[in-house]
Amino acid sequence: MSTGLSPERAVLEVRDLKKYFPIRTGVLSRVIGHVKAVDGVSFDIRSGETFALVGESGCGKSTTGRTILRLTGATGGEIRYDGEDVLAASGDRMRRLRKSMQIVFQDPYSALNPRMTVGAAIREILQVHGIAHGAEAQDRVEELLVRCGLESYHSWRYPHEFSGGQRQRVVIARALALDPQFIVADEPISALDVSIQSQIINLLEDLQDDLKLTYLFISHDLSVVRHMADRVGVMYLGKLVEVADKDEFYREPLHPYSQALLSAIPVSDPSVKKQRIILKGDVPSPANPPAGCPFHTRCPYVMDVCRSVVPELKPTPSGHYAACHLVHPNE
Ligand code: SF4
């Protein structure tokens, strides 16, 4: 299943991606089950767009991003970047892919080595990949820092000498060192002070325009996603339950889980009355997901069929994908 893009327009194609973590017990570390962090996820991202993955903490969105970059191994499925089979790549092909595909982590402090100046950290990447050495590498470091809103002399400073927002600018500069085309931005502003979040979002948008970047933007914050995304995918218990163009998603979310998430966004206009949908119960364990629709234990519209038949992620005639028996009755 793809999610609405023709293959020639998609720079990233993810098909039936699975990432299971084994649950082990005893002195022999016997495997007694699996946590299905990502369980059969498929989507496409077209060149130059921002595709947002949203959902509550633990839904599998960050694991999806890390698996795409092979920071953790996939259990199954297929990932194609620019037509290249990412999971099968090795040697030179993998090095080429690593240059093109980068990540910006949530916590900029733990993403940086506290014992290295930020200039040394970025120079090391340039040198390891044979892009620049010596004075040329230093020039490139300073150019990257300035491009990300810092000063060239910041290259001689250590991570603890920066504010949180400045550190995230350093992490973004480092991610750009290899001239990537695709960036996984994994909750890039959620560890930052609210007052500087918009500055980092603006920087990411400027860089996207200037450098023609493609983003997989992972966030639990639907207000930020509304500002940032072109298309939105909603994850629940390791599965995609809805995928749609941003405007359509915010105008008319189809999946009951998405409706509940969107009902929780505060509105700035006090005259607008909004009915908040409060979900009952906790998210079930991904080690023991419910049969049928994974959302049926919390869904206000649950029907008999939902308890036994897994709803497929399928499009409506307008190309809005949802995995729900209410949206696709009798199918
Ligand atoms: Fe709710 Fe059933 Fe739709 Fe699942 S399939 S979201 S339980 S109505």
mmCIF file of C-alpha atoms and ligand atoms in Angstrom:
data_model
loop_
_atom_site.group_PDB
_atom_site.id
_atom_site.type_symbol
_atom_site.label_atom_id
_atom_site.label_comp_id
_atom_site.label_asym_id
_atom_site.label_seq_id
_atom_site.Cartn_x
_atom_site.Cartn_y
_atom_site.Cartn_z
ATOM 1 C CA MET A 1 0.000 0.000 0.000
ATOM 2 C CA SER A 2 1.347 3.441 -0.837
ATOM 3 C CA THR A 3 -0.271 6.616 0.361
ATOM 4 C CA GLY A 4 -1.287 8.402 -2.740
ATOM 5 C CA LEU A 5 1.887 9.436 -4.542
ATOM 6 C CA SER A 6 3.004 8.045 -7.845
ATOM 7 C CA PRO A 7 6.427 6.373 -7.457
ATOM 8 C CA GLU A 8 8.159 8.861 -9.781
ATOM 9 C CA ARG A 9 7.214 11.718 -7.438
ATOM 10 C CA ALA A 10 8.248 9.996 -4.215
ATOM 11 C CA VAL A 11 11.816 10.412 -2.998
ATOM 12 C CA LEU A 12 11.208 8.089 -0.045
ATOM 13 C CA GLU A 13 9.033 4.977 -0.281
ATOM 14 C CA VAL A 14 8.350 2.978 2.875
ATOM 15 C CA ARG A 15 6.499 -0.320 2.510
ATOM 16 C CA ASP A 16 5.192 -2.553 5.282
ATOM 17 C CA LEU A 17 7.983 -1.428 7.627
ATOM 18 C CA LYS A 18 8.249 -3.432 10.843
ATOM 19 C CA LYS A 19 10.422 -2.979 13.884
ATOM 20 C CA TYR A 20 9.913 -5.472 16.710
ATOM 21 C CA PHE A 21 11.977 -5.428 19.896
ATOM 22 C CA PRO A 22 12.371 -8.823 21.604
ATOM 23 C CA ILE A 23 11.231 -9.222 25.216
ATOM 24 C CA ARG A 24 13.747 -11.437 27.000
ATOM 25 C CA THR A 25 13.662 -13.210 30.353
ATOM 26 C CA GLY A 26 15.818 -15.418 32.569
ATOM 27 C CA VAL A 27 19.562 -15.990 32.663
ATOM 28 C CA LEU A 28 19.455 -17.409 29.132
ATOM 29 C CA SER A 29 17.668 -14.293 27.864
ATOM 30 C CA ARG A 30 14.944 -16.424 26.310
ATOM 31 C CA VAL A 31 12.685 -14.423 23.961
ATOM 32 C CA ILE A 32 9.134 -14.574 25.290
ATOM 33 C CA GLY A 33 7.514 -12.009 23.022
ATOM 34 C CA HIS A 34 7.999 -8.836 21.023
ATOM 35 C CA VAL A 35 7.175 -5.179 21.411
ATOM 36 C CA LYS A 36 5.772 -4.230 18.005
ATOM 37 C CA ALA A 37 7.014 -0.637 17.928
ATOM 38 C CA VAL A 38 6.405 -0.302 14.164
ATOM 39 C CA ASP A 39 4.005 -2.791 12.674
ATOM 40 C CA GLY A 40 3.464 -2.643 8.919
ATOM 41 C CA VAL A 41 3.832 1.064 8.144
ATOM 42 C CA SER A 42 3.712 2.287 4.503
ATOM 43 C CA PHE A 43 3.976 5.835 3.176
ATOM 44 C CA ASP A 44 5.706 7.949 0.545
ATOM 45 C CA ILE A 45 7.377 11.350 0.799
ATOM 46 C CA ARG A 46 7.808 13.498 -2.283
ATOM 47 C CA SER A 47 10.875 15.599 -2.908
ATOM 48 C CA GLY A 48 10.787 18.966 -1.124
ATOM 49 C CA GLU A 49 7.762 18.254 1.057
ATOM 50 C CA THR A 50 7.325 17.951 4.806
ATOM 51 C CA PHE A 51 5.567 14.782 5.862
ATOM 52 C CA ALA A 52 4.646 14.852 9.546
ATOM 53 C CA LEU A 53 4.262 11.747 11.684
ATOM 54 C CA VAL A 54 2.128 12.444 14.737
ATOM 55 C CA GLY A 55 0.729 10.504 17.666
ATOM 56 C CA GLU A 56 1.083 10.067 21.399
ATOM 57 C CA SER A 57 4.379 9.160 23.020
ATOM 58 C CA GLY A 58 5.224 5.489 22.368
ATOM 59 C CA CYS A 59 3.171 5.201 19.158
ATOM 60 C CA GLY A 60 6.260 4.278 17.104
ATOM 61 C CA LYS A 61 6.850 7.528 15.230
ATOM 62 C CA SER A 62 10.454 8.058 16.408
ATOM 63 C CA THR A 63 11.300 4.389 15.861
ATOM 64 C CA THR A 64 9.955 4.725 12.319
ATOM 65 C CA GLY A 65 12.305 7.669 11.674
ATOM 66 C CA ARG A 66 15.318 5.883 13.137
ATOM 67 C CA THR A 67 14.585 2.680 11.239
ATOM 68 C CA ILE A 68 14.377 4.603 7.951
ATOM 69 C CA LEU A 69 17.885 5.962 8.619
ATOM 70 C CA ARG A 70 19.085 2.501 9.736
ATOM 71 C CA LEU A 71 20.029 3.823 13.160
ATOM 72 C CA THR A 72 18.197 0.705 14.297
ATOM 73 C CA GLY A 73 17.689 -2.424 12.191
ATOM 74 C CA ALA A 74 14.327 -3.157 10.584
ATOM 75 C CA THR A 75 12.498 -6.411 11.340
ATOM 76 C CA GLY A 76 10.866 -6.396 7.908
ATOM 77 C CA GLY A 77 9.596 -4.289 5.042
ATOM 78 C CA GLU A 78 11.195 -2.143 2.393
ATOM 79 C CA ILE A 79 12.621 1.396 2.299
ATOM 80 C CA ARG A 80 13.590 3.050 -0.984
ATOM 81 C CA TYR A 81 15.335 6.397 -1.095
ATOM 82 C CA ASP A 82 15.686 7.859 -4.577
ATOM 83 C CA GLY A 83 15.041 4.354 -5.903
ATOM 84 C CA GLU A 84 17.843 2.834 -3.794
ATOM 85 C CA ASP A 85 17.045 -0.094 -1.487
ATOM 86 C CA VAL A 86 18.107 1.355 1.891
ATOM 87 C CA LEU A 87 17.868 -1.894 3.875
ATOM 88 C CA ALA A 88 20.043 -3.789 1.372
ATOM 89 C CA ALA A 89 22.679 -1.054 0.923
ATOM 90 C CA SER A 90 26.225 -1.610 2.191
ATOM 91 C CA GLY A 91 29.709 -0.201 1.702
ATOM 92 C CA ASP A 92 29.917 2.790 -0.652
ATOM 93 C CA ARG A 93 26.173 2.775 -1.371
ATOM 94 C CA MET A 94 25.392 3.033 2.339
ATOM 95 C CA ARG A 95 27.952 5.829 2.806
ATOM 96 C CA ARG A 96 26.293 7.744 -0.047
ATOM 97 C CA LEU A 97 22.887 7.246 1.532
ATOM 98 C CA ARG A 98 24.159 8.370 4.933
ATOM 99 C CA LYS A 99 25.341 11.647 3.397
ATOM 100 C CA SER A 100 21.942 12.262 1.873
ATOM 101 C CA MET A 101 19.842 11.274 4.894
ATOM 102 C CA GLN A 102 20.408 13.004 8.231
ATOM 103 C CA ILE A 103 18.612 13.414 11.567
ATOM 104 C CA VAL A 104 18.004 16.259 14.012
ATOM 105 C CA PHE A 105 17.338 14.840 17.485
ATOM 106 C CA GLN A 106 14.994 16.101 20.166
ATOM 107 C CA ASP A 107 17.646 16.818 22.798
ATOM 108 C CA PRO A 108 20.483 18.881 21.334
ATOM 109 C CA TYR A 109 22.605 18.572 24.477
ATOM 110 C CA SER A 110 22.856 14.783 24.436
ATOM 111 C CA ALA A 111 23.351 14.874 20.646
ATOM 112 C CA LEU A 112 26.657 16.744 21.072
ATOM 113 C CA ASN A 113 29.928 15.542 22.579
ATOM 114 C CA PRO A 114 30.511 17.745 25.680
ATOM 115 C CA ARG A 115 34.307 17.376 25.330
ATOM 116 C CA MET A 116 34.502 18.708 21.765
ATOM 117 C CA THR A 117 34.062 22.263 20.576
ATOM 118 C CA VAL A 118 31.161 22.405 18.157
ATOM 119 C CA GLY A 119 33.597 23.375 15.394
ATOM 120 C CA ALA A 120 35.685 20.250 16.043
ATOM 121 C CA ALA A 121 32.543 18.083 15.992
ATOM 122 C CA ILE A 122 31.474 19.426 12.588
ATOM 123 C CA ARG A 123 35.041 19.408 11.175
ATOM 124 C CA GLU A 124 35.344 15.744 12.152
ATOM 125 C CA ILE A 125 32.322 14.866 9.989
ATOM 126 C CA LEU A 126 33.725 16.799 7.017
ATOM 127 C CA GLN A 127 37.091 15.077 7.374
ATOM 128 C CA VAL A 128 35.742 11.548 7.879
ATOM 129 C CA HIS A 129 33.697 11.869 4.682
ATOM 130 C CA GLY A 130 36.622 13.417 2.785
ATOM 131 C CA ILE A 131 34.697 16.622 2.053
ATOM 132 C CA ALA A 132 37.155 19.172 3.450
ATOM 133 C CA HIS A 133 40.283 19.328 5.606
ATOM 134 C CA GLY A 134 42.233 21.994 7.504
ATOM 135 C CA ALA A 135 41.371 25.625 6.796
ATOM 136 C CA GLU A 136 38.822 24.657 4.166
ATOM 137 C CA ALA A 137 36.950 22.554 6.736
ATOM 138 C CA GLN A 138 37.015 25.432 9.239
ATOM 139 C CA ASP A 139 35.629 27.815 6.593
ATOM 140 C CA ARG A 140 32.827 25.370 5.891
ATOM 141 C CA VAL A 141 32.071 25.006 9.636
ATOM 142 C CA GLU A 142 31.787 28.769 10.041
ATOM 143 C CA GLU A 143 29.629 29.047 6.943
ATOM 144 C CA LEU A 144 27.255 26.376 8.330
ATOM 145 C CA LEU A 145 27.045 28.018 11.764
ATOM 146 C CA VAL A 146 26.299 31.438 10.258
ATOM 147 C CA ARG A 147 23.719 29.850 7.920
ATOM 148 C CA CYS A 148 21.984 28.482 11.027
ATOM 149 C CA GLY A 149 21.876 31.865 12.801
ATOM 150 C CA LEU A 150 25.069 31.624 14.896
ATOM 151 C CA GLU A 151 28.371 33.497 14.713
ATOM 152 C CA SER A 152 31.569 32.126 13.195
ATOM 153 C CA TYR A 153 33.443 32.440 16.546
ATOM 154 C CA HIS A 154 30.916 30.012 18.078
ATOM 155 C CA SER A 155 32.873 27.203 16.419
ATOM 156 C CA TRP A 156 35.432 27.443 19.253
ATOM 157 C CA ARG A 157 32.852 26.994 22.004
ATOM 158 C CA TYR A 158 31.748 23.852 23.849
ATOM 159 C CA PRO A 159 28.112 22.676 23.934
ATOM 160 C CA HIS A 160 27.567 23.806 27.564
ATOM 161 C CA GLU A 161 28.378 27.402 26.557
ATOM 162 C CA PHE A 162 25.232 27.642 24.407
ATOM 163 C CA SER A 163 21.567 28.109 25.232
ATOM 164 C CA GLY A 164 19.159 25.287 24.282
ATOM 165 C CA GLY A 165 18.044 27.075 21.116
ATOM 166 C CA GLN A 166 21.636 27.781 20.058
ATOM 167 C CA ARG A 167 22.549 24.144 20.673
ATOM 168 C CA GLN A 168 19.730 23.025 18.393
ATOM 169 C CA ARG A 169 21.081 25.421 15.736
ATOM 170 C CA VAL A 170 24.468 23.707 16.119
ATOM 171 C CA VAL A 171 22.853 20.274 15.720
ATOM 172 C CA ILE A 172 21.068 21.489 12.567
ATOM 173 C CA ALA A 173 24.343 22.936 11.210
ATOM 174 C CA ARG A 174 26.028 19.595 11.852
ATOM 175 C CA ALA A 175 23.197 17.736 10.086
ATOM 176 C CA LEU A 176 23.740 19.994 7.046
ATOM 177 C CA ALA A 177 27.515 19.417 6.901
ATOM 178 C CA LEU A 178 27.226 16.620 4.336
ATOM 179 C CA ASP A 179 24.735 18.473 2.090
ATOM 180 C CA PRO A 180 21.829 16.102 2.785
ATOM 181 C CA GLN A 181 18.582 16.189 0.829
ATOM 182 C CA PHE A 182 16.425 14.371 3.389
ATOM 183 C CA ILE A 183 16.225 15.135 7.109
ATOM 184 C CA VAL A 184 14.358 13.327 9.860
ATOM 185 C CA ALA A 185 13.484 16.032 12.399
ATOM 186 C CA ASP A 186 12.581 14.033 15.511
ATOM 187 C CA GLU A 187 10.664 16.307 17.904
ATOM 188 C CA PRO A 188 13.214 19.052 17.102
ATOM 189 C CA ILE A 189 11.639 21.705 19.325
ATOM 190 C CA SER A 190 9.965 19.809 22.152
ATOM 191 C CA ALA A 191 12.996 20.095 24.494
ATOM 192 C CA LEU A 192 13.224 23.865 23.885
ATOM 193 C CA ASP A 193 11.749 26.843 25.659
ATOM 194 C CA VAL A 194 8.410 27.853 24.099
ATOM 195 C CA SER A 195 9.777 31.334 23.393
ATOM 196 C CA ILE A 196 12.432 30.005 21.012
ATOM 197 C CA GLN A 197 10.526 27.123 19.407
ATOM 198 C CA SER A 198 9.225 29.337 16.601
ATOM 199 C CA GLN A 199 12.762 30.510 15.768
ATOM 200 C CA ILE A 200 13.894 26.929 15.185
ATOM 201 C CA ILE A 201 10.761 26.193 13.124
ATOM 202 C CA ASN A 202 11.459 29.298 11.002
ATOM 203 C CA LEU A 203 15.062 28.181 10.539
ATOM 204 C CA LEU A 204 13.957 24.711 9.386
ATOM 205 C CA GLU A 205 11.522 26.292 6.929
ATOM 206 C CA ASP A 206 14.133 28.724 5.549
ATOM 207 C CA LEU A 207 16.627 25.914 5.089
ATOM 208 C CA GLN A 208 14.005 23.820 3.325
ATOM 209 C CA ASP A 209 13.277 26.636 0.874
ATOM 210 C CA ASP A 210 16.937 27.478 0.232
ATOM 211 C CA LEU A 211 18.341 23.956 0.063
ATOM 212 C CA LYS A 212 15.276 22.136 -1.336
ATOM 213 C CA LEU A 213 15.232 19.772 1.647
ATOM 214 C CA THR A 214 12.704 17.025 2.242
ATOM 215 C CA TYR A 215 11.585 16.526 5.857
ATOM 216 C CA LEU A 216 10.114 13.696 7.862
ATOM 217 C CA PHE A 217 8.879 15.830 10.760
ATOM 218 C CA ILE A 218 8.079 13.826 13.889
ATOM 219 C CA SER A 219 6.037 15.577 16.545
ATOM 220 C CA HIS A 220 3.305 15.138 19.124
ATOM 221 C CA ASP A 221 2.415 18.832 18.821
ATOM 222 C CA LEU A 222 -0.417 19.232 16.324
ATOM 223 C CA SER A 223 -0.244 23.049 16.412
ATOM 224 C CA VAL A 224 3.359 22.969 15.189
ATOM 225 C CA VAL A 225 2.547 20.286 12.619
ATOM 226 C CA ARG A 226 -0.253 22.440 11.236
ATOM 227 C CA HIS A 227 2.273 25.189 10.605
ATOM 228 C CA MET A 228 5.039 22.980 9.255
ATOM 229 C CA ALA A 229 3.587 20.009 7.343
ATOM 230 C CA ASP A 230 2.366 19.451 3.798
ATOM 231 C CA ARG A 231 0.904 16.047 4.648
ATOM 232 C CA VAL A 232 0.205 14.315 7.940
ATOM 233 C CA GLY A 233 0.337 10.666 9.005
ATOM 234 C CA VAL A 234 -1.173 9.629 12.352
ATOM 235 C CA MET A 235 0.292 6.647 14.192
ATOM 236 C CA TYR A 236 -1.322 4.571 16.900
ATOM 237 C CA LEU A 237 0.256 1.468 18.464
ATOM 238 C CA GLY A 238 2.842 1.097 15.716
ATOM 239 C CA LYS A 239 0.409 1.491 12.817
ATOM 240 C CA LEU A 240 -0.564 4.348 10.539
ATOM 241 C CA VAL A 241 -4.273 5.011 11.023
ATOM 242 C CA GLU A 242 -4.692 8.121 8.850
ATOM 243 C CA VAL A 243 -2.747 9.933 6.096
ATOM 244 C CA ALA A 244 -3.964 13.104 4.407
ATOM 245 C CA ASP A 245 -2.976 16.462 3.006
ATOM 246 C CA LYS A 246 -2.543 18.891 5.885
ATOM 247 C CA ASP A 247 -5.508 21.135 5.053
ATOM 248 C CA GLU A 248 -7.876 18.232 4.606
ATOM 249 C CA PHE A 249 -6.639 16.556 7.786
ATOM 250 C CA TYR A 250 -7.256 19.633 9.933
ATOM 251 C CA ARG A 251 -10.566 20.440 8.230
ATOM 252 C CA GLU A 252 -12.043 16.963 8.420
ATOM 253 C CA PRO A 253 -10.091 14.289 10.292
ATOM 254 C CA LEU A 254 -11.645 10.904 9.504
ATOM 255 C CA HIS A 255 -10.238 8.555 12.126
ATOM 256 C CA PRO A 256 -11.754 8.770 15.632
ATOM 257 C CA TYR A 257 -8.249 8.833 17.150
ATOM 258 C CA SER A 258 -7.244 11.815 14.983
ATOM 259 C CA GLN A 259 -10.504 13.545 15.900
ATOM 260 C CA ALA A 260 -9.674 13.130 19.591
ATOM 261 C CA LEU A 261 -6.119 14.430 19.122
ATOM 262 C CA LEU A 262 -7.311 17.472 17.188
ATOM 263 C CA SER A 263 -10.062 18.240 19.696
ATOM 264 C CA ALA A 264 -7.334 18.797 22.312
ATOM 265 C CA ILE A 265 -5.651 21.671 20.405
ATOM 266 C CA PRO A 266 -6.443 24.978 22.125
ATOM 267 C CA VAL A 267 -8.121 27.634 19.947
ATOM 268 C CA SER A 268 -7.081 31.269 20.226
ATOM 269 C CA ASP A 269 -10.589 32.670 19.537
ATOM 270 C CA PRO A 270 -12.640 32.461 22.786
ATOM 271 C CA SER A 271 -15.912 32.761 20.823
ATOM 272 C CA VAL A 272 -15.198 29.434 19.108
ATOM 273 C CA LYS A 273 -16.733 26.626 21.134
ATOM 274 C CA LYS A 274 -14.885 23.355 20.806
ATOM 275 C CA GLN A 275 -15.998 19.965 22.083
ATOM 276 C CA ARG A 276 -13.010 18.152 23.554
ATOM 277 C CA ILE A 277 -13.105 14.374 23.030
ATOM 278 C CA ILE A 278 -11.674 12.694 26.122
ATOM 279 C CA LEU A 279 -10.337 9.238 25.366
ATOM 280 C CA LYS A 280 -10.984 6.646 28.055
ATOM 281 C CA GLY A 281 -8.348 4.160 29.175
ATOM 282 C CA ASP A 282 -4.664 3.909 28.466
ATOM 283 C CA VAL A 283 -2.874 3.065 25.247
ATOM 284 C CA PRO A 284 -2.627 -0.766 25.222
ATOM 285 C CA SER A 285 0.833 -2.327 25.386
ATOM 286 C CA PRO A 286 2.530 -2.741 21.992
ATOM 287 C CA ALA A 287 3.737 -6.090 23.377
ATOM 288 C CA ASN A 288 0.141 -7.276 23.482
ATOM 289 C CA PRO A 289 -1.936 -5.163 21.087
ATOM 290 C CA PRO A 290 -5.695 -5.766 20.943
ATOM 291 C CA ALA A 291 -7.205 -7.930 18.187
ATOM 292 C CA GLY A 292 -9.018 -6.164 15.358
ATOM 293 C CA CYS A 293 -8.695 -2.395 15.276
ATOM 294 C CA PRO A 294 -5.835 -1.393 17.612
ATOM 295 C CA PHE A 295 -7.901 1.615 18.749
ATOM 296 C CA HIS A 296 -11.059 -0.340 19.619
ATOM 297 C CA THR A 297 -10.394 -0.378 23.388
ATOM 298 C CA ARG A 298 -10.655 3.434 23.481
ATOM 299 C CA CYS A 299 -12.843 4.288 20.514
ATOM 300 C CA PRO A 300 -16.171 6.020 21.297
ATOM 301 C CA TYR A 301 -17.715 4.495 18.119
ATOM 302 C CA VAL A 302 -16.525 0.896 18.519
ATOM 303 C CA MET A 303 -18.672 -1.723 16.703
ATOM 304 C CA ASP A 304 -18.597 -5.532 16.855
ATOM 305 C CA VAL A 305 -16.556 -5.806 13.670
ATOM 306 C CA CYS A 306 -13.856 -3.574 15.182
ATOM 307 C CA ARG A 307 -13.029 -6.199 17.819
ATOM 308 C CA SER A 308 -12.050 -8.881 15.331
ATOM 309 C CA VAL A 309 -11.268 -7.401 11.901
ATOM 310 C CA VAL A 310 -8.184 -5.217 11.413
ATOM 311 C CA PRO A 311 -9.208 -2.171 9.340
ATOM 312 C CA GLU A 312 -6.936 -1.556 6.364
ATOM 313 C CA LEU A 313 -5.466 1.871 5.643
ATOM 314 C CA LYS A 314 -7.373 2.726 2.467
ATOM 315 C CA PRO A 315 -8.207 5.913 0.551
ATOM 316 C CA THR A 316 -11.542 7.655 0.246
ATOM 317 C CA PRO A 317 -12.423 8.921 -3.255
ATOM 318 C CA SER A 318 -10.690 12.208 -2.354
ATOM 319 C CA GLY A 319 -7.423 10.399 -1.559
ATOM 320 C CA HIS A 320 -7.714 10.767 2.221
ATOM 321 C CA TYR A 321 -6.431 7.544 3.834
ATOM 322 C CA ALA A 322 -7.962 6.104 6.993
ATOM 323 C CA ALA A 323 -7.917 2.707 8.706
ATOM 324 C CA CYS A 324 -11.425 2.570 10.164
ATOM 325 C CA HIS A 325 -14.547 0.471 9.578
ATOM 326 C CA LEU A 326 -16.694 3.588 9.977
ATOM 327 C CA VAL A 327 -14.927 5.269 7.051
ATOM 328 C CA HIS A 328 -14.931 2.111 4.899
ATOM 329 C CA PRO A 329 -18.100 0.217 5.921
ATOM 330 C CA ASN A 330 -18.765 -3.273 4.531
ATOM 331 C CA GLU A 331 -15.241 -3.644 3.159
HETATM 332 FE FE1 SF4 B 1 -13.233 2.964 16.110
HETATM 333 FE FE2 SF4 B 1 -13.933 0.756 14.832
HETATM 334 FE FE3 SF4 B 1 -12.930 2.812 13.478
HETATM 335 FE FE4 SF4 B 1 -11.397 1.363 15.089
HETATM 336 S S1 SF4 B 1 -12.395 0.652 13.241
HETATM 337 S S2 SF4 B 1 -11.431 3.549 14.942
HETATM 338 S S3 SF4 B 1 -12.779 0.903 16.745
HETATM 339 S S4 SF4 B 1 -14.875 2.753 14.604
#
